[in-house]
C-alpha positions in Angstrom: 0.0 0.0 0.0 1.3 3.5 -0.8 2.6 5.3 2.2 0.4 8.5 2.4 1.2 11.7 4.2 -1.6 12.5 6.5 -3.0 15.7 8.0 -3.9 19.1 6.5 -1.9 19.5 3.4 1.3 17.7 4.1 3.6 17.0 6.9 3.3 15.0 10.0 0.5 14.3 12.3 -1.5 11.2 12.9 -4.1 10.1 10.4 -7.6 10.6 11.7 -10.6 9.8 9.8 -13.1 12.5 8.9 -15.9 13.2 11.3 -18.8 10.8 11.1 -21.7 11.8 8.8 -25.1 12.6 10.2 -26.4 10.0 7.7 -27.7 6.7 9.0 -24.9 4.9 7.2 -21.2 5.4 8.2 -19.0 7.5 5.9 -17.1 4.4 4.9 -20.1 3.1 3.1 -20.3 6.2 0.9 -16.5 6.1 0.3 -16.8 2.6 -1.0 -19.8 3.4 -3.2 -18.0 6.4 -4.5 -15.0 4.2 -5.3 -17.0 1.6 -7.1 -18.7 4.2 -9.2 -15.4 6.0 -10.1 -13.7 2.6 -11.0 -16.7 1.8 -13.3 -16.5 5.3 -14.9 -12.7 5.8 -15.1 -11.4 2.3 -15.6 -14.3 1.1 -17.7 -16.6 3.5 -19.5 -14.3 6.4 -20.2 -11.3 4.3 -21.4 -13.7 2.4 -23.6 -14.7 5.8 -25.1 -11.1 6.7 -25.7 -10.5 3.3 -27.4 -13.5 3.8 -29.6 -12.6 7.4 -30.5 -10.3 6.6 -33.5 -12.2 3.6 -34.7 -14.8 5.4 -36.9 -12.1 6.8 -39.2 -11.0 3.3 -40.2 -14.5 1.9 -40.6 -15.6 1.1 -44.1 -19.3 1.9 -44.4 -21.3 4.9 -43.1 -23.5 2.8 -40.7 -20.5 1.3 -39.0 -18.8 4.7 -38.7 -22.0 6.2 -37.1 -22.4 3.2 -34.8 -18.8 3.5 -33.5 -19.0 7.2 -33.1 -22.2 7.2 -31.1 -20.9 4.3 -29.0 -17.9 6.6 -28.2 -20.3 9.4 -27.3 -22.5 7.2 -25.2 -19.5 5.7 -23.3 -18.1 9.2 -22.6 -21.3 10.9 -21.5 -22.4 7.9 -19.3 -18.9 7.8 -17.7 -18.8 11.5 -16.9 -22.4 11.4 -15.5 -21.4 8.4 -13.3 -18.3 10.1 -12.1 -20.3 13.2 -11.3 -22.8 11.1 -9.4 -19.9 9.6 -7.5 -18.8 13.1 -6.4 -22.3 13.8 -5.1 -22.4 10.5 -3.2 -19.2 11.2 -1.4 -20.1 14.9 -0.9 -23.5 14.1 0.6 -22.5 11.2 2.9 -18.8 10.7 3.1 -16.9 14.0 3.3 -18.3 15.7 6.4 -15.3 17.2 8.3 -12.8 16.4 5.5 -11.6 19.1 3.3 -11.1 17.6 -0.2 -8.1 19.9 -0.8 -6.2 18.5 2.2 -6.6 14.8 1.4 -3.4 12.8 1.1 -1.7 13.2 -2.2 -4.5 15.7 -3.0 -6.9 12.9 -3.9 -9.9 15.1 -3.6 -8.6 18.2 -5.4 -7.2 16.2 -8.3 -10.4 14.2 -8.5 -12.6 17.4 -8.7 -10.2 18.9 -11.3 -10.4 15.7 -13.4 -14.2 15.9 -13.4 -14.2 19.6 -14.3 -11.9 18.8 -17.3 -14.2 15.9 -18.2 -17.2 18.2 -18.5 -15.1 20.6 -20.6 -14.5 17.6 -22.8 -18.2 16.9 -23.1 -19.0 20.6 -23.9 -16.1 20.6 -26.4 -17.5 17.6 -28.1 -20.8 19.3 -28.5 -19.2 22.4 -30.0 -16.6 20.6 -32.1 -15.8 22.2 -35.5 -17.3 20.4 -38.5 -15.3 17.7 -40.3 -13.2 19.3 -43.0 -12.7 22.5 -41.0 -9.0 22.6 -41.7 -6.5 23.6 -39.1 -9.2 24.5 -36.5 -10.6 21.0 -36.7 -7.1 19.4 -36.5 -6.2 21.5 -33.5 -9.5 20.6 -31.8 -8.9 16.9 -32.4 -5.5 17.0 -30.9 -6.6 19.0 -27.9 -9.6 16.7 -27.4 -7.4 13.6 -27.6 -4.7 15.0 -25.2 -7.2 16.2 -22.6 -9.1 13.0 -22.8 -6.1 10.7 -22.3 -4.8 13.0 -19.6 -8.1 12.9 -17.7 -8.1 9.1 -17.8 -4.4 8.9 -16.6 -5.1 11.4 -13.7 -8.3 9.5 -12.8 -6.4 6.2 -12.6 -4.0 7.9 -10.3 -6.9 9.0 -8.1 -8.1 5.4 -8.1 -4.7 4.4 -6.7 -4.7 7.1 -4.0 -8.4 6.5 -3.2 -7.8 2.8 -2.7 -5.0 3.5 -0.4 -7.2 5.9 1.6 -9.9 3.2 1.9 -7.3 0.7 3.1 -6.0 3.3 5.6 -9.4 4.2 7.1 -11.7 1.2 6.6 -10.9 -2.1 8.4 -10.7 -5.1 6.1 -10.3 -3.2 2.9 -7.2 -4.0 0.8 -6.0 -1.4 -1.7 -4.4 -4.2 -3.8 -7.9 -5.6 -4.4 -9.2 -2.3 -5.7 -6.1 -1.9 -7.9 -6.5 -5.4 -9.3 -10.1 -4.7 -10.2 -9.3 -1.5 -11.9 -6.4 -3.0 -13.8 -8.6 -5.9 -14.8 -11.4 -3.6 -16.1 -8.9 -1.5 -18.0 -7.3 -4.6 -19.5 -10.6 -5.9 -20.5 -11.5 -2.6 -22.2 -8.2 -2.6 -24.1 -8.7 -6.2 -25.3 -12.2 -5.6 -26.3 -11.1 -2.5 -28.2 -8.6 -4.6 -30.1 -11.2 -7.1 -31.0 -13.5 -4.3 -32.3 -10.7 -2.9 -34.4 -9.8 -6.3 -35.9 -13.4 -7.4 -36.6 -15.8 -4.5 -36.9 -13.4 -1.9 -38.3 -11.3 -4.3 -40.5 
């Protein structure tokens, strides 16, 4: 498990869990629901959308192109919506007394920043320049790709730090199990993407 610096923003001090929520369920319940939702979004749906992003260009007929494109859109929008819901879950029931900006390795602040950029990606997709738009379209495509991949990488780092936080504060939770699940989901997405590119696109 990663050794995490505890306390407000850095340095020493013992690790104390956030104050209990007034909810009937303990904060740890919401942390784990939040984690499961984020793993589903950022290890599954959103990487799947990234994998599908370039596939329509290599597809032969128009119907296949459209199907792949709208699959990409559906995966991205569903993933961002799920990630947003996960923030609401942890905000409502799991973060009373815990400043997101002071979490170890800035898990909370990085996570919120990732979700903000993810919504910028969604809005950018809606406002994308039309195909054949020359340099503007090319610049948009590169910016969209770089921001999208960057979001996924940062989110996977948040999964690593979040799993370590769960293991630190919740008895019986092993960070390695969460890491293994996330890695398995990402691996499955990559393999499925390869199958799509060899069969549907070829």
